[in-house]
Short mmCIF file of C-alpha atoms and ligand atoms in Angstrom, two decimals:
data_model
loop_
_atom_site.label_atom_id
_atom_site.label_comp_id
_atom_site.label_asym_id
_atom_site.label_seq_id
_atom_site.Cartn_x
_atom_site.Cartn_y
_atom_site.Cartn_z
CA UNK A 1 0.00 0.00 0.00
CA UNK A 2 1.30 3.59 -0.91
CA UNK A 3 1.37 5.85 1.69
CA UNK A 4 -1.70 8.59 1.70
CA UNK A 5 -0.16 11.24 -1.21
CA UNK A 6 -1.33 14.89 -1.24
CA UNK A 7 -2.17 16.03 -4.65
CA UNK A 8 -1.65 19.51 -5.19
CA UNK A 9 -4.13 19.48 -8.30
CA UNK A 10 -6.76 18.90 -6.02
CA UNK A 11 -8.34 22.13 -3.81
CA UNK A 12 -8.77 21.29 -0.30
CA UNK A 13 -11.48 19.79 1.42
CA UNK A 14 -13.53 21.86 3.80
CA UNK A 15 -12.49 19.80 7.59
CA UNK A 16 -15.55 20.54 10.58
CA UNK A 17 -14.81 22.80 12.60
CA UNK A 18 -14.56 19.73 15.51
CA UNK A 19 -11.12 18.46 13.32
CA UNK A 20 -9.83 22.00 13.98
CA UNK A 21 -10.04 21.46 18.01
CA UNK A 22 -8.94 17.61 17.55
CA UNK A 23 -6.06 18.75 15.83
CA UNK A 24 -4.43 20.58 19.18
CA UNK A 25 -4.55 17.28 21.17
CA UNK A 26 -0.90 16.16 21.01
CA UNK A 27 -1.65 12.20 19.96
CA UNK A 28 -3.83 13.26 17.07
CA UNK A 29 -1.99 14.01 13.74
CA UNK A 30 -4.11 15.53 11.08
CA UNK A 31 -3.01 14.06 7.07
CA UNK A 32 -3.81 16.38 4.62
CA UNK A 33 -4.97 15.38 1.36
CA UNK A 34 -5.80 11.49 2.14
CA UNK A 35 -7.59 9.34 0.09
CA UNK A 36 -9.36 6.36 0.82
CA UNK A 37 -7.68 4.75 -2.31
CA UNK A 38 -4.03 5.35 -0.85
CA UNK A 39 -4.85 3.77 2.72
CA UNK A 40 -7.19 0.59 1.13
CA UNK A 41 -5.27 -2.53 0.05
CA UNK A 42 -8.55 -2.69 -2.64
CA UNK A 43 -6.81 0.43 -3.71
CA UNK A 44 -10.09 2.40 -4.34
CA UNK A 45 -12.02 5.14 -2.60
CA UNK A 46 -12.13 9.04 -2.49
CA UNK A 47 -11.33 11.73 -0.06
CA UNK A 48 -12.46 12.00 3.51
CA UNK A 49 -13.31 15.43 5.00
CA UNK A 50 -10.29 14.79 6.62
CA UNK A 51 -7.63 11.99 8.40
CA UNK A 52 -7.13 11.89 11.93
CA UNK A 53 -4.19 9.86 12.47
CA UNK A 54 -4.39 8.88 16.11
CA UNK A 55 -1.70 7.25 18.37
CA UNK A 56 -3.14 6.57 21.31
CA UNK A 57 -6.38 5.02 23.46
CA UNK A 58 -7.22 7.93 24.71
CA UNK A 59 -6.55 10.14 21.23
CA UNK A 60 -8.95 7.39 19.71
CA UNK A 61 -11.69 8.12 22.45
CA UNK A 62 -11.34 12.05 22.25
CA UNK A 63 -11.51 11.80 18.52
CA UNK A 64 -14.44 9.42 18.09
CA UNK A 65 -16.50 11.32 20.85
CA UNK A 66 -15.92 14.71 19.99
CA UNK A 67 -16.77 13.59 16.09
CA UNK A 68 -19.98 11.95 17.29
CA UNK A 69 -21.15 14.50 19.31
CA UNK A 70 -20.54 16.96 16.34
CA UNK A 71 -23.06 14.16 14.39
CA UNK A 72 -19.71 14.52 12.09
CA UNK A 73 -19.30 10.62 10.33
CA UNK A 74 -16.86 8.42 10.97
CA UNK A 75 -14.77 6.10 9.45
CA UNK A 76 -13.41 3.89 11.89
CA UNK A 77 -10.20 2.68 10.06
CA UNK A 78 -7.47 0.08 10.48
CA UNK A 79 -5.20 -1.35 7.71
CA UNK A 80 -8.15 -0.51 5.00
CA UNK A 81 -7.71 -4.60 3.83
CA UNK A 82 -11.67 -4.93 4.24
CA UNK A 83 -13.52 -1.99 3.18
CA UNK A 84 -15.08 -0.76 0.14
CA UNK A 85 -14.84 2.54 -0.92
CA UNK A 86 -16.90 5.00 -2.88
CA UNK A 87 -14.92 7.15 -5.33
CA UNK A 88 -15.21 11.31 -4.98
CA UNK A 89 -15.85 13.15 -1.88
CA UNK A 90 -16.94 11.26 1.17
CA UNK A 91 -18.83 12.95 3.78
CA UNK A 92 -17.20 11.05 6.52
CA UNK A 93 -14.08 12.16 8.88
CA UNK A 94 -11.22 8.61 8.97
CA UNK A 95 -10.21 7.65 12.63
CA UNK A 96 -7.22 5.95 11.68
CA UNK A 97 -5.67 4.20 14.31
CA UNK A 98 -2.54 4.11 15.21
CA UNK A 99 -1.73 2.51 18.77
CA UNK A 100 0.73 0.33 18.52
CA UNK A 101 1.80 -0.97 22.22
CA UNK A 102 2.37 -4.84 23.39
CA UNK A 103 2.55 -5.93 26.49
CA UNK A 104 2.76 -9.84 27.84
CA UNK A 105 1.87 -10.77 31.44
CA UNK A 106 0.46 -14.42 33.01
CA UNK A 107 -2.95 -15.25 32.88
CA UNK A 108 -4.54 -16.66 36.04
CA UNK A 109 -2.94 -20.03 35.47
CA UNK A 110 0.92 -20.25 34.92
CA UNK A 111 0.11 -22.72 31.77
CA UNK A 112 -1.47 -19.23 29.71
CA UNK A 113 0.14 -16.48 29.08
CA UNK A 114 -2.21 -13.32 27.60
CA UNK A 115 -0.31 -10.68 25.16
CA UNK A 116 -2.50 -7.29 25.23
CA UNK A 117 -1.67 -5.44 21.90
CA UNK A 118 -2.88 -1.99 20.89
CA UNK A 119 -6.04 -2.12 18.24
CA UNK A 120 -3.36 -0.08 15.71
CA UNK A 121 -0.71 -2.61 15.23
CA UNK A 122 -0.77 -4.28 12.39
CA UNK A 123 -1.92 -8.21 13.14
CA UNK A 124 0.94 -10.09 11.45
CA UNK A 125 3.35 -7.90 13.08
CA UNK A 126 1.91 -9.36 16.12
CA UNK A 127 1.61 -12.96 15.11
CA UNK A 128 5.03 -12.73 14.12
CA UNK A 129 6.88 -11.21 17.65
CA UNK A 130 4.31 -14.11 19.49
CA UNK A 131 5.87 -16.72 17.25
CA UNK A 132 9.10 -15.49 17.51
CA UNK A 133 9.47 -15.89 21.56
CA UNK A 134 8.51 -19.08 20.86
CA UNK A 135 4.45 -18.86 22.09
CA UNK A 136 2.24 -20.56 20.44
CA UNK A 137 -1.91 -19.49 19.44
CA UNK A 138 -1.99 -17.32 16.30
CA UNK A 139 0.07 -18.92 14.37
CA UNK A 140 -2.78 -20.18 11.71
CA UNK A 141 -3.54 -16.66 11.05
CA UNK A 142 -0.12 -15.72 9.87
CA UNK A 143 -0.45 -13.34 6.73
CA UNK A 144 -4.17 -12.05 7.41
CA UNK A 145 -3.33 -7.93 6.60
CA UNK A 146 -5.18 -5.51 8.92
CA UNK A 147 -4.90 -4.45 12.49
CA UNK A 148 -5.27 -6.36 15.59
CA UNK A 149 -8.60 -4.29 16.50
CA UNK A 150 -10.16 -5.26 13.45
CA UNK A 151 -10.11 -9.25 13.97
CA UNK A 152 -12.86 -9.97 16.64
CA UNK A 153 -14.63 -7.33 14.11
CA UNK A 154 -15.17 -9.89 11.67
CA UNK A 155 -13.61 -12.60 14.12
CA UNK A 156 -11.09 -12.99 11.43
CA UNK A 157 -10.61 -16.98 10.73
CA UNK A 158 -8.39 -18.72 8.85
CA UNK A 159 -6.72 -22.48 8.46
CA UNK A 160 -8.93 -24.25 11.02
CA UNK A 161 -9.01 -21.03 13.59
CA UNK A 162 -10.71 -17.85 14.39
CA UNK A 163 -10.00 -14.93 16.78
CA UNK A 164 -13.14 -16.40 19.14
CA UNK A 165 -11.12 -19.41 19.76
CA UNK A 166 -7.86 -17.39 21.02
CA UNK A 167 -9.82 -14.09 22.13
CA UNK A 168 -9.44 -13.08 26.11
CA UNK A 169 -10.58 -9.65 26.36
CA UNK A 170 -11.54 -6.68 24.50
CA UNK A 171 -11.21 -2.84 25.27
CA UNK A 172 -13.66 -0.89 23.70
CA UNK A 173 -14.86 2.79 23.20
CA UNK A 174 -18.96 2.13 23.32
CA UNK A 175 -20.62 5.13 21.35
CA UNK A 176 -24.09 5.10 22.28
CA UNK A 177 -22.82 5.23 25.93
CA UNK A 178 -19.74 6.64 25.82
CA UNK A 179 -18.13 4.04 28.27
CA UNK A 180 -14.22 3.10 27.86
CA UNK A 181 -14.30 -0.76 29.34
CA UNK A 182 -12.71 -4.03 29.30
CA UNK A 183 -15.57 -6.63 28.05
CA UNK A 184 -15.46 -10.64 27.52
CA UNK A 185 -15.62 -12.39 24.33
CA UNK A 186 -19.39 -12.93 24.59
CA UNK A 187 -20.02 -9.42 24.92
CA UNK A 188 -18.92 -9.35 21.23
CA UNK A 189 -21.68 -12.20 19.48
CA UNK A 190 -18.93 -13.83 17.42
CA UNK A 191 -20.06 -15.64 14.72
CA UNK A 192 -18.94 -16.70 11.29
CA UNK A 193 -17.11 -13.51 10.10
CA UNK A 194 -19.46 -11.20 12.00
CA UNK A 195 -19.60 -9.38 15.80
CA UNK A 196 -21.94 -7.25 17.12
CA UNK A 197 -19.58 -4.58 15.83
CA UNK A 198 -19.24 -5.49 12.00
CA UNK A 199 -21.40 -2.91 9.97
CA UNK A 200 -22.19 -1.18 12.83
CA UNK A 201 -19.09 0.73 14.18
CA UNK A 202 -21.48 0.39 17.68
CA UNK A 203 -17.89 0.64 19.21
CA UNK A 204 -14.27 0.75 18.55
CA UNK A 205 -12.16 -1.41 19.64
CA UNK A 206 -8.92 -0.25 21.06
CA UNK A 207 -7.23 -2.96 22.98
CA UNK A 208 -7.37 -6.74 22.46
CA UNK A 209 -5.72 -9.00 25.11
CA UNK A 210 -5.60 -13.15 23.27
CA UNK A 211 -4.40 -16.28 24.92
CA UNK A 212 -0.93 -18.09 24.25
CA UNK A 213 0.81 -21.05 24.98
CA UNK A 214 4.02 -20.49 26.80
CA UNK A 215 4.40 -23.78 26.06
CA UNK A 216 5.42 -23.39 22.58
CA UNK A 217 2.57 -25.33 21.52
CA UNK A 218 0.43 -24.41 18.60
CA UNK A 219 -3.40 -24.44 18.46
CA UNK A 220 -4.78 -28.17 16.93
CA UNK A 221 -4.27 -28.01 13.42
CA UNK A 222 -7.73 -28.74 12.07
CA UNK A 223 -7.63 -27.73 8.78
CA UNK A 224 -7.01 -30.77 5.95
CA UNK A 225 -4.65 -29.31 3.73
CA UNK A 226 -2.35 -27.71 6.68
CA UNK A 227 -2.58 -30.63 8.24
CA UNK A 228 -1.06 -32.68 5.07
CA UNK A 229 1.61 -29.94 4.83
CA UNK A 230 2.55 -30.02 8.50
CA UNK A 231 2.46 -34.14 7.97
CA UNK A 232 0.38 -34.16 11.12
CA UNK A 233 -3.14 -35.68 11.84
CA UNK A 234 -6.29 -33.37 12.30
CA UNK A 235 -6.48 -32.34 16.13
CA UNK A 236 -2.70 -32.55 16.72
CA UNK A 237 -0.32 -29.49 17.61
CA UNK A 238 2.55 -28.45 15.88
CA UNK A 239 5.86 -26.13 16.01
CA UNK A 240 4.12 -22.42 15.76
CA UNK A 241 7.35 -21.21 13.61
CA UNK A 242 6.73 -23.78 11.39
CA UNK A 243 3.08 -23.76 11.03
CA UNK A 244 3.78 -20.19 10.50
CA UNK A 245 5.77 -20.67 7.40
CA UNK A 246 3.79 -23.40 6.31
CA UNK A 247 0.63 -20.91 6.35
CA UNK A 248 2.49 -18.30 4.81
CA UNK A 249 3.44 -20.50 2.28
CA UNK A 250 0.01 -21.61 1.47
CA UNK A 251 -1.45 -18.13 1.53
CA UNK A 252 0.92 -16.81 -0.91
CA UNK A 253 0.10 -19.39 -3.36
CA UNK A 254 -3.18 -18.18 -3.79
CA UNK A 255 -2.44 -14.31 -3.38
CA UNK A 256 -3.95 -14.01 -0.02
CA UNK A 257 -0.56 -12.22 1.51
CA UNK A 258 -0.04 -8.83 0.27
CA UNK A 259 2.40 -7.53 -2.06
CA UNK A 260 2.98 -4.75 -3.81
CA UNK A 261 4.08 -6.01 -6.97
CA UNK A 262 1.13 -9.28 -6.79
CA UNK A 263 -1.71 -7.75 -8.42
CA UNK A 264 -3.64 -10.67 -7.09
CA UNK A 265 -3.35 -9.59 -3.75
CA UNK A 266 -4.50 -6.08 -4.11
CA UNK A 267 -8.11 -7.01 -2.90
CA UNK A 268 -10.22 -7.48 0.17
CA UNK A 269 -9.04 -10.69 0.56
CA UNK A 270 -11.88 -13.00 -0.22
CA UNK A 271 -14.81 -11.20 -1.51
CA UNK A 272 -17.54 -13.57 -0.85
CA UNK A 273 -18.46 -15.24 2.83
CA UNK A 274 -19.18 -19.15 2.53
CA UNK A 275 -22.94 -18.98 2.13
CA UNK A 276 -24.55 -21.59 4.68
CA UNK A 277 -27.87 -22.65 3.42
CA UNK A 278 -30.81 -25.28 5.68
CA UNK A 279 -30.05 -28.67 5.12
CA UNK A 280 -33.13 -29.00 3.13
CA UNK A 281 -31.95 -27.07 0.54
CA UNK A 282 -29.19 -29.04 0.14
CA UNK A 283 -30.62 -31.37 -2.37
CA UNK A 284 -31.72 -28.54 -4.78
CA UNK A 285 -28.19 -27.04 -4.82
CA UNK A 286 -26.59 -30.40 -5.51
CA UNK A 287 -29.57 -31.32 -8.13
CA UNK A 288 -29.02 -27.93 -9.93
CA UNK A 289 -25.28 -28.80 -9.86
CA UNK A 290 -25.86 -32.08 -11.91
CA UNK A 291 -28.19 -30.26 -13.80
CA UNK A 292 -25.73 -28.25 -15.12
CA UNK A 293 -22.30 -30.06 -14.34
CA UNK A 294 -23.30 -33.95 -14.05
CA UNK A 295 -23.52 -36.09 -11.53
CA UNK A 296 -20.01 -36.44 -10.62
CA UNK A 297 -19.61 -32.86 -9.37
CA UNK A 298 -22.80 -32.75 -7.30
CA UNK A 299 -21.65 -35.32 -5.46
CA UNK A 300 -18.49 -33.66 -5.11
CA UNK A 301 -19.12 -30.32 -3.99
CA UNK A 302 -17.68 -29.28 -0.84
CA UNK A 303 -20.57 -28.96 1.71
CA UNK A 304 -19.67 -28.77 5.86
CA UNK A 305 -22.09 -28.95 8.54
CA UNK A 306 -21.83 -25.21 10.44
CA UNK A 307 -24.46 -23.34 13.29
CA UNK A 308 -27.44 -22.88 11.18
CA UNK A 309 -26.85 -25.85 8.12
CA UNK A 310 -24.46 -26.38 6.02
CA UNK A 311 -21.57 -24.28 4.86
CA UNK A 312 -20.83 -24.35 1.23
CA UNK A 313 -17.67 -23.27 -0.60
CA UNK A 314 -17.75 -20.19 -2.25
CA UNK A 315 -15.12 -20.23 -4.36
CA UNK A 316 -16.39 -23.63 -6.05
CA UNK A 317 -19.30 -22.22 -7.16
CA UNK A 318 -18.40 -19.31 -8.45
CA UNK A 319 -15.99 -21.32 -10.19
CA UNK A 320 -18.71 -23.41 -11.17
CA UNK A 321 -20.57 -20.80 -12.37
CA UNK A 322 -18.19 -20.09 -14.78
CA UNK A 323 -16.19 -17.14 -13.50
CA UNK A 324 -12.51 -19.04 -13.61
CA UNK A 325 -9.90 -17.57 -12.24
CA UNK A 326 -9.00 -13.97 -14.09
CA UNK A 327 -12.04 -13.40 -15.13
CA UNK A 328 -12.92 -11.80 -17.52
CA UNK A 329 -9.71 -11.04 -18.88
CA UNK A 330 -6.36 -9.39 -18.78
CA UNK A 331 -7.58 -6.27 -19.75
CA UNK A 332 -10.14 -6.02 -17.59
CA UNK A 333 -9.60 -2.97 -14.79
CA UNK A 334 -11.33 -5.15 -11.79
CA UNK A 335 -11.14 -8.94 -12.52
CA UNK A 336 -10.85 -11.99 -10.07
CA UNK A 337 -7.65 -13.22 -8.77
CA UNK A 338 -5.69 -15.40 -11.40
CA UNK A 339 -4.76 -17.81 -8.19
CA UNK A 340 -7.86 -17.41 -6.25
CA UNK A 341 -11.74 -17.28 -7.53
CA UNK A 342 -12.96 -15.58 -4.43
CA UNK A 343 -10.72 -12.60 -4.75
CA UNK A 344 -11.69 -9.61 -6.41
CA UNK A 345 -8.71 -7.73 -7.49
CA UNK A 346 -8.02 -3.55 -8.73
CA UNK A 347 -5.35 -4.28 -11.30
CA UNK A 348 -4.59 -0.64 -10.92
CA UNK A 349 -7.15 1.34 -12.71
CA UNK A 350 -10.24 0.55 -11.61
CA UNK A 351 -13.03 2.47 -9.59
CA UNK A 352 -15.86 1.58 -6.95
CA UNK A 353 -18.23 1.21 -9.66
CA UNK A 354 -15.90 -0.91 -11.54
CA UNK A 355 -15.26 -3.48 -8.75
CA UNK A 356 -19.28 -3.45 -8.02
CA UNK A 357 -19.95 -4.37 -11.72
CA UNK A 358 -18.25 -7.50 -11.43
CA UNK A 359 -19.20 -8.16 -7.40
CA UNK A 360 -22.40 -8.30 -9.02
CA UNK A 361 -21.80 -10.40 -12.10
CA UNK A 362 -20.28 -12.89 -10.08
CA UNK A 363 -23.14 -12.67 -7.11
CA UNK A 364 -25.89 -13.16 -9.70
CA UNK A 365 -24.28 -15.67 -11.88
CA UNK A 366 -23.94 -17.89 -9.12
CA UNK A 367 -27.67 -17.70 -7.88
CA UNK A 368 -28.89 -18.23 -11.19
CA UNK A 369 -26.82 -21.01 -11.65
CA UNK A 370 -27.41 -22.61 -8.32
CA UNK A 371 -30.07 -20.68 -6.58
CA UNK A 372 -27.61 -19.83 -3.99
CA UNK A 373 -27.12 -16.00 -2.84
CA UNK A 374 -22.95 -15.33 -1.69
CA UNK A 375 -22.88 -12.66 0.55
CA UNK A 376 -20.30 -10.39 0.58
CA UNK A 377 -17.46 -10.26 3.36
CA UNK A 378 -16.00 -6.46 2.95
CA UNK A 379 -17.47 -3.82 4.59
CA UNK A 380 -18.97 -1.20 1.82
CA UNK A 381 -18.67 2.92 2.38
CA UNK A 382 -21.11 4.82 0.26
CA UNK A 383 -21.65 2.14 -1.99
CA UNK A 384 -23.21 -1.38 -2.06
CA UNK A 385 -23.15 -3.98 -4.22
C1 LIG B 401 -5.11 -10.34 0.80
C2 LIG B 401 -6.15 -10.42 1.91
C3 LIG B 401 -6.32 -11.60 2.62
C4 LIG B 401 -7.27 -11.68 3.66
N1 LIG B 401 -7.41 -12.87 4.32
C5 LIG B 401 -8.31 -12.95 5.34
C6 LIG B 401 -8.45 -14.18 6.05
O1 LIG B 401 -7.76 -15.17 5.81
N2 LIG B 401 -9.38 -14.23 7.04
C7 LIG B 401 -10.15 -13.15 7.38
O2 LIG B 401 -10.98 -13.25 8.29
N3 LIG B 401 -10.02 -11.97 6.72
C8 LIG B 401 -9.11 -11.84 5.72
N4 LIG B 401 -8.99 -10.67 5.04
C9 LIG B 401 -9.83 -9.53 5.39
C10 LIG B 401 -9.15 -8.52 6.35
O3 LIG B 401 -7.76 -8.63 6.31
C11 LIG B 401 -9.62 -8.71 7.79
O4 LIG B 401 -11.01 -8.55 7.87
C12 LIG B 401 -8.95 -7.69 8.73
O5 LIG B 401 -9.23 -8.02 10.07
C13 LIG B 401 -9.39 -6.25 8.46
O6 LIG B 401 -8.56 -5.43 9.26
P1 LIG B 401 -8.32 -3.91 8.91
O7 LIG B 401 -7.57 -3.31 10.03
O8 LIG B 401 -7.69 -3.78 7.57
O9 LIG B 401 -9.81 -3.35 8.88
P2 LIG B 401 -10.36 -2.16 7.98
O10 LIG B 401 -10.46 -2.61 6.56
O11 LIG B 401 -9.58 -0.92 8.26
O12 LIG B 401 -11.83 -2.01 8.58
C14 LIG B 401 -12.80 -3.00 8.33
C15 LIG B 401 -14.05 -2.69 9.17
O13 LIG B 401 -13.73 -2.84 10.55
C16 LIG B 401 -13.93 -1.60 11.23
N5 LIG B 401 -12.82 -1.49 12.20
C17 LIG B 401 -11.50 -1.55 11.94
N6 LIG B 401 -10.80 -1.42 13.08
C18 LIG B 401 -11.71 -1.28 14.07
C19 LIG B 401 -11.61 -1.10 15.47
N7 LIG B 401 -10.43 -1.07 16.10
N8 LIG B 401 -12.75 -0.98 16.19
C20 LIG B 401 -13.97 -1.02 15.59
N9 LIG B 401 -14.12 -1.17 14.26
C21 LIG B 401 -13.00 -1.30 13.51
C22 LIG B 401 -13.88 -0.53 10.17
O14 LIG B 401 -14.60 0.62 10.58
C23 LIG B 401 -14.54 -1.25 9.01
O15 LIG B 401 -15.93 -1.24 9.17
C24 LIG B 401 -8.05 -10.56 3.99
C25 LIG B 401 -7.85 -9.36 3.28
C26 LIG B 401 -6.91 -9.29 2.25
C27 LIG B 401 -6.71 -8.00 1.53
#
């Protein structure tokens, strides 16, 4: 990602009078000239009224209060990896955050440890120091971009775990009552890439305390094909250095770590959530797949049992559908990953309205080929798909 670039072509933006006062508080650094497009790694979006760069809890609370109170909107902002953007002027103010502190203590039992890391830093910064003293518990979500306060957001998941699993406590700024608190994971209503607090910026997270093992253990590996790279079986723990790599590994093969010069991975990471349908609807799914792509795939289509049914693979149906990988084509200014179906990438040109063209050539090609509706995963700001 390209750090936020003035451009002197473009006439300033008219700031609330509230970003004038912010601006005296000494942890509060206003940007000028930000875009949304410079601090996405979807590399799209226009200009904010203004960027509040802020570098500590309390900066984050004075900001956030003083902008509510001013019924100014906010943009609640992290490492930009799962947003959607509008193009032109935004009437919103970006709370960036910036805190960036980690501290490890003992839990109440000598055989956890807790690490309490500061909402701003980014996540794989953090995975990596854990790993690196040797403690194992986030080890499977090496290479997720982002900031630590944005994973019990979505509670970000990957390779067989998600944030609930590891999560101890979160510090939060609540708006509507204007309390700064510790709360518990339940607090939070963690599902399947959702909280309380996804699509609702109800409160903003500023602190995040997870669970380790001292011990140098990693979490079970659960997931099949980590598993089969680790050469361990399902349920068994591992090295966390080299499940680590091993993740890493994986996640670069299908363009899911970022990189500047891997077009593929200039995205939202994957575009679509896993739609879970009843498990009544099951049949139809699988009878419209043979209807369309015999027998032999029907029966093979990935299909899980999850909380509410059964959890079926995105990224095979869209395949399926007939969007392969790259579609639709080279020239194309929005297209999907060439290593990853579920990825919608900016291959450097393209706009909102670009990217929500073929978010919703993909979303309806799928539902007319299956009857399923994929929801997406990304978090959309003044635009929808
Ligand atoms: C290449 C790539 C791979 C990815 N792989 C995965 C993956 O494997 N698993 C997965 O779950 N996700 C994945 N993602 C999605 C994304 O990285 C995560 O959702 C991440 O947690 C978003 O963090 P962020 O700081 O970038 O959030 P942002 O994009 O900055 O914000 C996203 C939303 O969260 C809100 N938010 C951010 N920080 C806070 C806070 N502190 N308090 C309250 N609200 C906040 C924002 O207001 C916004 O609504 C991937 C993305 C990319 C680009």
């Amino acid at each position: 990602m390209n750090p936020p670039s003035p451009d002197p072509a473009d006439s300033p933006r008219p700031a609330a009078p509230v970003v004038a006062e912010l601006s005296h508080i000494d942890d509060i650094d206003v940007v000028p000239g930000a875009r949304l497009a410079d601090l996405t790694t979807l590399r799209i979006g226009g200009r904010p009224r203004a960027l509040l760069e802020c570098a500590t809890p309390d900066a984050i609370v004075a900001a956030v209060r003083s902008l509510d109170a001013a019924d100014v909107p906010v943009l609640v902002l992290g490492g930009g990896s799962n947003l959607v953007v509008a193009g032109g002027d935004l009437d919103l103010v970006v709370v960036a955050l910036r805190n960036r502190d980690v501290a490890y203590f003992t839990g109440a039992t000598d055989d956890v440890l807790l690490v309490r890391a500061g909402a701003g830093l980014t996540w794989d910064d953090l995975v990596a120091d854990t790993v690196a003293r040797g403690y194992g518990g986030l080890e499977c979500l090496s290479g997720i971009p982002g900031s630590v306060g944005a994973t019990p957001v979505q509670n970000v998941g990957a390779y067989g775990v998600e944030v609930a699993q590891i999560l101890h406590r979160v510090r939060w700024f609540d708006r509507a009552t204007g309390v700064d608190e510790w709360v518990t994971p339940d607090a939070l209503g963690l599902g399947y890439r959702t909280s309380v607090l996804k699509n609702t910026g109800a409160a903003v997270v500023l602190e995040v305390e997870f669970r380790l093992d001292p011990g140098g253990r990693s979490e079970p590996i659960r997931y099949a094909e980590l598993a089969g790279r680790l050469g361990v079986s399902p349920g068994e723990r591992s090295d966390p250095a080299v499940v680590r790599r091993t993740v890493l590994d994986l996640r670069r093969g299908k363009g899911m770590v970022l990189d500047d010069d891997d077009e593929d991975t200039w995205s939202a990471g994957s575009f679509f959530t896993n739609p879970v349908i009843r498990e009544d609807e099951l049949p139809t799914v699988r009878s419209r797949v043979a209807g369309r792509l015999g027998s032999a795939q029907a029966e093979q289509m990935p299909a899980f049992s999850a909380p509410g049914g059964v959890k079926l693979s995105a990224g095979w149906l869209i395949e399926r559908a007939g969007f392969s990988k790259g579609h639709p084509s080279s020239s194309s200014p929005a297209r999907l990953s060439t290593k990853h179906a579920l990825a919608l990438t900016n291959r450097g040109a393209a706009t909102a309205d670009d990217v929500i063209a073929l978010a919703r050539e993909v979303r309806d090609g799928v539902r007319e080929a299956f009857g399923v509706v994929l929801h997406p995963e990304p978090v959309w700001v003044g635009c929808h798909i």
